[in-house]
PDB file of C-alpha atoms in Angstrom:
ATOM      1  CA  UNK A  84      25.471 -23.453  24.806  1.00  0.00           C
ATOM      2  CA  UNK A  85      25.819 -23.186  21.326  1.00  0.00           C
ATOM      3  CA  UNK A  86      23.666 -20.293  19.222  1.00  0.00           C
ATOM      4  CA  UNK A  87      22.338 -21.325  16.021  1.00  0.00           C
ATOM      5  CA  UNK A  88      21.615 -18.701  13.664  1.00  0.00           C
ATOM      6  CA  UNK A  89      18.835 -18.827  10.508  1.00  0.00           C
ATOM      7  CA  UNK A  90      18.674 -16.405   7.635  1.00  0.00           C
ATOM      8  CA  UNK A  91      14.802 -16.923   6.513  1.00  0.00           C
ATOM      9  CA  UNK A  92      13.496 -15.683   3.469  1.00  0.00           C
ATOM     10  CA  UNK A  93       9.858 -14.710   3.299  1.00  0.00           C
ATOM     11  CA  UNK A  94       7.889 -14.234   0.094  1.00  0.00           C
ATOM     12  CA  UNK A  95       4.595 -12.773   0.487  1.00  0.00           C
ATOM     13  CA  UNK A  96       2.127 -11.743  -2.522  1.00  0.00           C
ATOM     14  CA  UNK A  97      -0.504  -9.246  -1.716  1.00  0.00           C
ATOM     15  CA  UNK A  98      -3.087  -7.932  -4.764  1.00  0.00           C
ATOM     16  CA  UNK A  99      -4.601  -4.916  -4.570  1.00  0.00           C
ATOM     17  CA  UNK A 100      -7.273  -3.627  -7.290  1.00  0.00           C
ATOM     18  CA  UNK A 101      -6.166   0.076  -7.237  1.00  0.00           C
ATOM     19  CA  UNK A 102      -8.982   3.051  -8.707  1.00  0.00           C
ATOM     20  CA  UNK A 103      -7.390   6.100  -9.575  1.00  0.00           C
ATOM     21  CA  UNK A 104      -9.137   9.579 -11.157  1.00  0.00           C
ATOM     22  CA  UNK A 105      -6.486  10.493 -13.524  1.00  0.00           C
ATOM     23  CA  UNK A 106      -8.648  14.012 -13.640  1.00  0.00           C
ATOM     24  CA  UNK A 107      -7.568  14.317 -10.351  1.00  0.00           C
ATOM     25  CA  UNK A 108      -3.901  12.699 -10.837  1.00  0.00           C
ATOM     26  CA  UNK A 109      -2.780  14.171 -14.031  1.00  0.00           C
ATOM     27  CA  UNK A 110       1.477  13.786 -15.420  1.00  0.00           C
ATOM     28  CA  UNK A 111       1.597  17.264 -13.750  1.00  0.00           C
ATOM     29  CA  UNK A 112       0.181  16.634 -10.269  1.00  0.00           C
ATOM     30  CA  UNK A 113       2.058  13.290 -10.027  1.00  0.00           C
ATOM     31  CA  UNK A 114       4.967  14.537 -11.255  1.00  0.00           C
ATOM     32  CA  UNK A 115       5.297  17.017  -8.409  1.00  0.00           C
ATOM     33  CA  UNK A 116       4.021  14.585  -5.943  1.00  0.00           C
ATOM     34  CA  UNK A 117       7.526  12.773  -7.159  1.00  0.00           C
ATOM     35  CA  UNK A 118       9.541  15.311  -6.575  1.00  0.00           C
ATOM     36  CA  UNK A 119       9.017  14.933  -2.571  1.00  0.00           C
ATOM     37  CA  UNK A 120       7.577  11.255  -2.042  1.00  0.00           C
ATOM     38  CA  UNK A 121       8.986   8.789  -4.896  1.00  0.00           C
ATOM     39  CA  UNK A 122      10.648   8.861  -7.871  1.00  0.00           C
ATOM     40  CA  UNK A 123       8.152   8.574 -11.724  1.00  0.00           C
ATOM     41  CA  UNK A 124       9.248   8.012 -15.140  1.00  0.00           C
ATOM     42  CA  UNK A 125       7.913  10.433 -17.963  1.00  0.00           C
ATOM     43  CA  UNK A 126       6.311   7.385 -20.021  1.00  0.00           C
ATOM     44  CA  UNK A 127       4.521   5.491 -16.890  1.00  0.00           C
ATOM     45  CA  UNK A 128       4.295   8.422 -14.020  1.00  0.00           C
ATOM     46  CA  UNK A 129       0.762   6.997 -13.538  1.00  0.00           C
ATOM     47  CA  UNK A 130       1.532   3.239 -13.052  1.00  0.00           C
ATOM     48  CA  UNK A 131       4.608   4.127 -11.043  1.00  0.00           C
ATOM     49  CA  UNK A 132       2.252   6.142  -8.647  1.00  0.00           C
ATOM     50  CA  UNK A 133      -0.155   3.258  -8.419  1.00  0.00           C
ATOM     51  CA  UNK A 134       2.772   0.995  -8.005  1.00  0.00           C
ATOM     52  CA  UNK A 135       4.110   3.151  -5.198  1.00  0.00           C
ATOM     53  CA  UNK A 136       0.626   3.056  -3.438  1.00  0.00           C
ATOM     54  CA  UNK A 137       0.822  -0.926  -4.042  1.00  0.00           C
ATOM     55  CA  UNK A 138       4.501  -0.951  -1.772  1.00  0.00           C
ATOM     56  CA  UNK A 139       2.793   1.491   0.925  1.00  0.00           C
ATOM     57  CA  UNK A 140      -0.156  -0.751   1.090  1.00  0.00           C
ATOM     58  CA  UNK A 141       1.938  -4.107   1.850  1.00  0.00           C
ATOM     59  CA  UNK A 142       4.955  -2.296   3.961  1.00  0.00           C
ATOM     60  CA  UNK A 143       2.865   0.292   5.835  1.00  0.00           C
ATOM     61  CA  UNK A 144      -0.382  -1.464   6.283  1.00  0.00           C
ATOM     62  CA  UNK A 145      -3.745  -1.292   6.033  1.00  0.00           C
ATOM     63  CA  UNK A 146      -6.188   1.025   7.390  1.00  0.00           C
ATOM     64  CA  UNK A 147      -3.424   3.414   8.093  1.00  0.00           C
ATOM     65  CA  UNK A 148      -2.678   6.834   6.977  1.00  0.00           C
ATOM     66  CA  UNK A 149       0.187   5.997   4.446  1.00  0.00           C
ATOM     67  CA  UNK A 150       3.335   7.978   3.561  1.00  0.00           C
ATOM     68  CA  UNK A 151       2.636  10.107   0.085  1.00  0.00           C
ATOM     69  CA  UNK A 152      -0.865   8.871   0.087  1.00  0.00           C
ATOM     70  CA  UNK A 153      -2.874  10.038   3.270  1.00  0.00           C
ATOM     71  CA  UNK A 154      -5.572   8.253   4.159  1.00  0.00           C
ATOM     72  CA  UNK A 155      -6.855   5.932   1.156  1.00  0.00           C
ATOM     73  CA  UNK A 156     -10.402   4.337   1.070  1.00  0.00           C
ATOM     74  CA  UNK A 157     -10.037   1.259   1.354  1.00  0.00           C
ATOM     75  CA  UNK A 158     -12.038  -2.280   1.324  1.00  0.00           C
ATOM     76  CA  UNK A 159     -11.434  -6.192   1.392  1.00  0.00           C
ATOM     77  CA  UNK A 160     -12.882  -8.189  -1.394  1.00  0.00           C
ATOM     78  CA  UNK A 161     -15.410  -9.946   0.056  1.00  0.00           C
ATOM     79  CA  UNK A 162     -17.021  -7.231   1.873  1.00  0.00           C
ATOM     80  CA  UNK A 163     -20.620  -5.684   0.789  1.00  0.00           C
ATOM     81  CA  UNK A 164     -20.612  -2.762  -1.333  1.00  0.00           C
ATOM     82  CA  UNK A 165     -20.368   0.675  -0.401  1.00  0.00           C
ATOM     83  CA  UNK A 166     -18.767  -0.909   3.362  1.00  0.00           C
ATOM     84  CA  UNK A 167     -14.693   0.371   3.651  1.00  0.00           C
ATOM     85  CA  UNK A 168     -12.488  -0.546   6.007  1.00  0.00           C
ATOM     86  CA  UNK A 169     -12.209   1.813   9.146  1.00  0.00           C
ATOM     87  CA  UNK A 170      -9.387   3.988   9.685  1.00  0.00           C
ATOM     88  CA  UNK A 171      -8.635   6.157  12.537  1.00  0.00           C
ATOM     89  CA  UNK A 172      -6.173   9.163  12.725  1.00  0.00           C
ATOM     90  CA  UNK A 173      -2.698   8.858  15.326  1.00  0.00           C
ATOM     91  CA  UNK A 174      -5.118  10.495  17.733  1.00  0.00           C
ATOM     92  CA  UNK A 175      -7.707   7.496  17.702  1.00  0.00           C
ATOM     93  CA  UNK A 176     -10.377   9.639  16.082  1.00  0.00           C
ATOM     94  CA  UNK A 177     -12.277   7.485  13.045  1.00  0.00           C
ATOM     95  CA  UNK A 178     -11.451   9.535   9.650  1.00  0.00           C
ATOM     96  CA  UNK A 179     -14.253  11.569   8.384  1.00  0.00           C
ATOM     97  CA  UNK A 180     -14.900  11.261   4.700  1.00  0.00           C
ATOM     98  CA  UNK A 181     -13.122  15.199   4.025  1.00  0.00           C
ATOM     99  CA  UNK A 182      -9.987  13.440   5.421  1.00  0.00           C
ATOM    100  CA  UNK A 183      -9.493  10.763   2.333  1.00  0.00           C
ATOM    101  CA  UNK A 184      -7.200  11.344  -0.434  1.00  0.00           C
ATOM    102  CA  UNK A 185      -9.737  11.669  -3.538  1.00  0.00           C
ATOM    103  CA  UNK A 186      -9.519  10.104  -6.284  1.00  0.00           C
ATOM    104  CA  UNK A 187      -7.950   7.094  -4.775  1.00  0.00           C
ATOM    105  CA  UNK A 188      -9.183   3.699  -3.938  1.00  0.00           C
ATOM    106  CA  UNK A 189      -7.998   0.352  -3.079  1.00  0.00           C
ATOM    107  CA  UNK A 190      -9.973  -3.064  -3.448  1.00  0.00           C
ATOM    108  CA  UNK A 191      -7.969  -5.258  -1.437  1.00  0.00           C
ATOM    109  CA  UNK A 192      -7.843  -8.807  -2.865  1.00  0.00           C
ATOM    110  CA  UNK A 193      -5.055 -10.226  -0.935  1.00  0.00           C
ATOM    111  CA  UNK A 194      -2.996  -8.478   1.937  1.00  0.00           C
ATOM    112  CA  UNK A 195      -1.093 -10.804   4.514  1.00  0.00           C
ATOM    113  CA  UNK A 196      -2.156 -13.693   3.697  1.00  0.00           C
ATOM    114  CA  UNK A 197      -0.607 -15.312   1.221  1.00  0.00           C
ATOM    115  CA  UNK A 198       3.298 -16.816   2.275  1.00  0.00           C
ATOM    116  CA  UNK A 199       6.052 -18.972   1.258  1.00  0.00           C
ATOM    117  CA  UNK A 200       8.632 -19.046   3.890  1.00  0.00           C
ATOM    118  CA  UNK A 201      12.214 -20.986   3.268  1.00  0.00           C
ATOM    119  CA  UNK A 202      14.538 -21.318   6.149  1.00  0.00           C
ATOM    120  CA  UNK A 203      18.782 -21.185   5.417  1.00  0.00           C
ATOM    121  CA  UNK A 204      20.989 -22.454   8.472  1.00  0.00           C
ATOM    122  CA  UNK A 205      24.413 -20.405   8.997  1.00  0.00           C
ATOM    123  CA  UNK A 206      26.367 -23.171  10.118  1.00  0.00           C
ATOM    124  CA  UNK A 207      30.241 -23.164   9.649  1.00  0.00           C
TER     125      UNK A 207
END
């Protein structure tokens, strides 16, 4: 029996509308977050954060605590005001509102959704 093998490239686009209090998140506070999560530029520390949040939101997942970020409120598009998405903590308990990140917030406009998919074969 012969084994095929496929290399398959995946493109998905997720949009996110992303909130952020820069009282809360000022060049000083991000700038030390950087120094142990992910790397900021001087001249856009604050759109390198929110881009940072962006990649956690895609690669770790919604309604999950995420790397850097904690626990971010969070809420689809279509869903009625004041309603976010539920999160629980690794020990199944729902997060109480103490245990979001402030300042932060994520309308979620498109996650998962959204794919163009292109398939290679690796034959010799």
């Amino acid at each position: 029996m012969a084994i095929k093998k496929y290399t398959v490239e995946v493109t998905r686009v997720d949009e996110y509308q992303i909130e952020i209090d820069d009282a809360i998140y000022t060049d000083d506070v991000i700038e030390q977050w950087s120094e142990s999560f992910y790397e900021t530029e001087e001249d856009t520390r604050q759109e390198d954060f929110v881009k940072h949040l962006a990649k956690a939101m895609t690669s770790g997942g919604i309604k999950e605590g995420l790397e850097g970020f904690g626990y971010v409120k969070q809420k689809h598009d279509n869903m009625e005001a004041g309603n976010l998405l539920t999160q629980y903590t690794s020990q199944s308990k729902k997060v109480t509102e103490e245990e979001y990140s402030p300042g932060l917030f994520v309308n979620i406009i498109n996650h998962d959704n959204d794919y163009d998919t292109e398939i290679f074969t690796n034959e010799k």
